[in-house]
GROMACS .gro file of C-alpha atoms in nm:
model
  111
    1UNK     CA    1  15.176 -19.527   4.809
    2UNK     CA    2  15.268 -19.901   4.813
    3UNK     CA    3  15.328 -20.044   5.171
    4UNK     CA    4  15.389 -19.712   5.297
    5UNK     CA    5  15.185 -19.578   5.642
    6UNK     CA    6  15.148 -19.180   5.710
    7UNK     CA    7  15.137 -19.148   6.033
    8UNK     CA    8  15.056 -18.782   6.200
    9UNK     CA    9  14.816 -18.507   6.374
   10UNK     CA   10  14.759 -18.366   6.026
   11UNK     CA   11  14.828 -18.522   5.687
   12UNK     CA   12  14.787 -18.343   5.337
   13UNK     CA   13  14.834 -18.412   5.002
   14UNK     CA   14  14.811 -18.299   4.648
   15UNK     CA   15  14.871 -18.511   4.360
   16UNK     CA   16  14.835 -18.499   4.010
   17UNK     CA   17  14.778 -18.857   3.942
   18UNK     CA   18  14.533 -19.081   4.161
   19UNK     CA   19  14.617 -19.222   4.535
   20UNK     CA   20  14.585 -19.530   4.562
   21UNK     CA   21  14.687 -19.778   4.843
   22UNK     CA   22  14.782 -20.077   4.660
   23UNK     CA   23  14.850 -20.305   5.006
   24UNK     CA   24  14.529 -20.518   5.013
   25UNK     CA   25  14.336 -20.304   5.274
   26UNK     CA   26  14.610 -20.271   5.539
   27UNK     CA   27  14.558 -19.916   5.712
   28UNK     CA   28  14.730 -19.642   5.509
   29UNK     CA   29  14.709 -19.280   5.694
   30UNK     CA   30  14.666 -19.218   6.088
   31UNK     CA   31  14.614 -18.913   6.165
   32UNK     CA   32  14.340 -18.676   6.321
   33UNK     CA   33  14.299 -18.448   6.025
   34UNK     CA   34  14.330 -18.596   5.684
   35UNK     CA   35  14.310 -18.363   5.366
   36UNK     CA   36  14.364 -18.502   5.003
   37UNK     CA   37  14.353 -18.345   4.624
   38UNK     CA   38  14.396 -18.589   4.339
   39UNK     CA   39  14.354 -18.600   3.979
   40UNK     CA   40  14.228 -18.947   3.928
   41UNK     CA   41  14.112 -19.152   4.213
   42UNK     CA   42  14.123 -19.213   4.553
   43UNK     CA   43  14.141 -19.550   4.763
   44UNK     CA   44  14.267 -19.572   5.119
   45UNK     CA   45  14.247 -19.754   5.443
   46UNK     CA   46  14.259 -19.520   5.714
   47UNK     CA   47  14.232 -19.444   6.096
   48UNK     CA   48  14.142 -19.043   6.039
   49UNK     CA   49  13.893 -18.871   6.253
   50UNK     CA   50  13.827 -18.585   6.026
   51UNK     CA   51  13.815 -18.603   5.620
   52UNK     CA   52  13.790 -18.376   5.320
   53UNK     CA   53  13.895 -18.475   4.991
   54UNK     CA   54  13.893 -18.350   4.639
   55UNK     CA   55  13.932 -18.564   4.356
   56UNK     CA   56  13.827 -18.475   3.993
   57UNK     CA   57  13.807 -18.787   3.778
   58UNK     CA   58  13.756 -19.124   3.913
   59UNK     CA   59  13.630 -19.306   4.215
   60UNK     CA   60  13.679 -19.230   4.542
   61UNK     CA   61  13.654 -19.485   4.833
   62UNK     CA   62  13.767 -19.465   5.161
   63UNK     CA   63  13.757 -19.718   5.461
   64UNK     CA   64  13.817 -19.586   5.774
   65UNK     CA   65  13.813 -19.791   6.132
   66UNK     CA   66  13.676 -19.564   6.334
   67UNK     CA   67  13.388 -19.256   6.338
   68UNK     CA   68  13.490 -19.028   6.084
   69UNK     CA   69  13.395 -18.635   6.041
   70UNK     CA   70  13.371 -18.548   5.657
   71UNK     CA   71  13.516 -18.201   5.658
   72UNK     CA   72  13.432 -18.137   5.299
   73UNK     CA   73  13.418 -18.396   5.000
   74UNK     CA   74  13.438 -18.288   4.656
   75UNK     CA   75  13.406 -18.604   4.376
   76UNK     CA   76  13.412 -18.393   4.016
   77UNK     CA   77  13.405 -18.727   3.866
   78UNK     CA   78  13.296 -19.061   3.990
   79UNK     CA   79  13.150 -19.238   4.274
   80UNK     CA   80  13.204 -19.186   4.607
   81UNK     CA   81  13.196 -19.481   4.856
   82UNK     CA   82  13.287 -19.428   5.225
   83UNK     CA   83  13.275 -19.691   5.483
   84UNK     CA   84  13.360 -19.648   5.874
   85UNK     CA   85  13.378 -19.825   6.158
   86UNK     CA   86  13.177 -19.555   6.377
   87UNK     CA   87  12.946 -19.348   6.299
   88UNK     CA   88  12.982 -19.019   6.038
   89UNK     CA   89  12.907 -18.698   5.997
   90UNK     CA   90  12.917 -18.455   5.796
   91UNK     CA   91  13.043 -18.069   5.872
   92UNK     CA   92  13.129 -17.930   5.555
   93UNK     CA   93  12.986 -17.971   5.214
   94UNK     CA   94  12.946 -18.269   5.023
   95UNK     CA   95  12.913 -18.275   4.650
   96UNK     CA   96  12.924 -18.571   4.434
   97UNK     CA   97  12.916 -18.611   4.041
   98UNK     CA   98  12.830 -18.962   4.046
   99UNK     CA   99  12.620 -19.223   4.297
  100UNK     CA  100  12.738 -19.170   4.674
  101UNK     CA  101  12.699 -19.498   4.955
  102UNK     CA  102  12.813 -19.427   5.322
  103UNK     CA  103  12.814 -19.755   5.544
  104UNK     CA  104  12.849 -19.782   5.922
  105UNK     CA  105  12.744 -20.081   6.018
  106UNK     CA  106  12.515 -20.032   6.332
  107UNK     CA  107  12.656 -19.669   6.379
  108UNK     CA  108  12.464 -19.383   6.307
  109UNK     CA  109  12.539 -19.140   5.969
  110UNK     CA  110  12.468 -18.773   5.999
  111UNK     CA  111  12.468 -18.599   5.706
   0.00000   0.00000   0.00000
């Protein structure tokens, strides 16, 4: 993904490989509906109000500024570390392979 922003209502994406941003924790994806499936990894900044994610091998971290919705999270393989800048919670299932942290800050977590 390099320097590149996604920018939209809904954003999806299926790779093969692992997603990774690579641009030193600038924001990565707007959008109000996020949905990712990778092979090896995940790590993005976003602004995303609602999140599911598959990824098979790997870990998985996202950091999102605002309250974020996890729609359904699937980590096969790995950890799983989400951080947001409002509060989260959780509306579809959540299954995780390895250890699993959720942080927001002073915000409440629902899950």
């Amino acid at each position: 993904m390099g320097d590149s922003l996604w920018s939209a209502e809904f954003v999806a994406a299926v790779i093969s490989g692992a997603i990774l941003a690579g641009n030193g924790g600038a924001n990565n994806v707007t959008a109000t509906t996020l949905t990712l499936n990778a092979a090896n990894g995940i790590a993005l900044d976003t602004t995303v109000a609602n999140l599911g994610a598959t990824n098979t091998a790997g870990n998985v971290t996202f950091a999102n500024s605002g309250a974020l919705n996890l729609t359904a999270l699937n980590q096969g393989g790995g950890n799983l570390n989400v951080t947001a800048g409002g509060a989260i919670t959780q509306t579809g299932p959540v299954v995780v392979s390895g250890t699993a942290n959720f942080s927001a800050g002073a915000n409440p977590i629902t899950l």
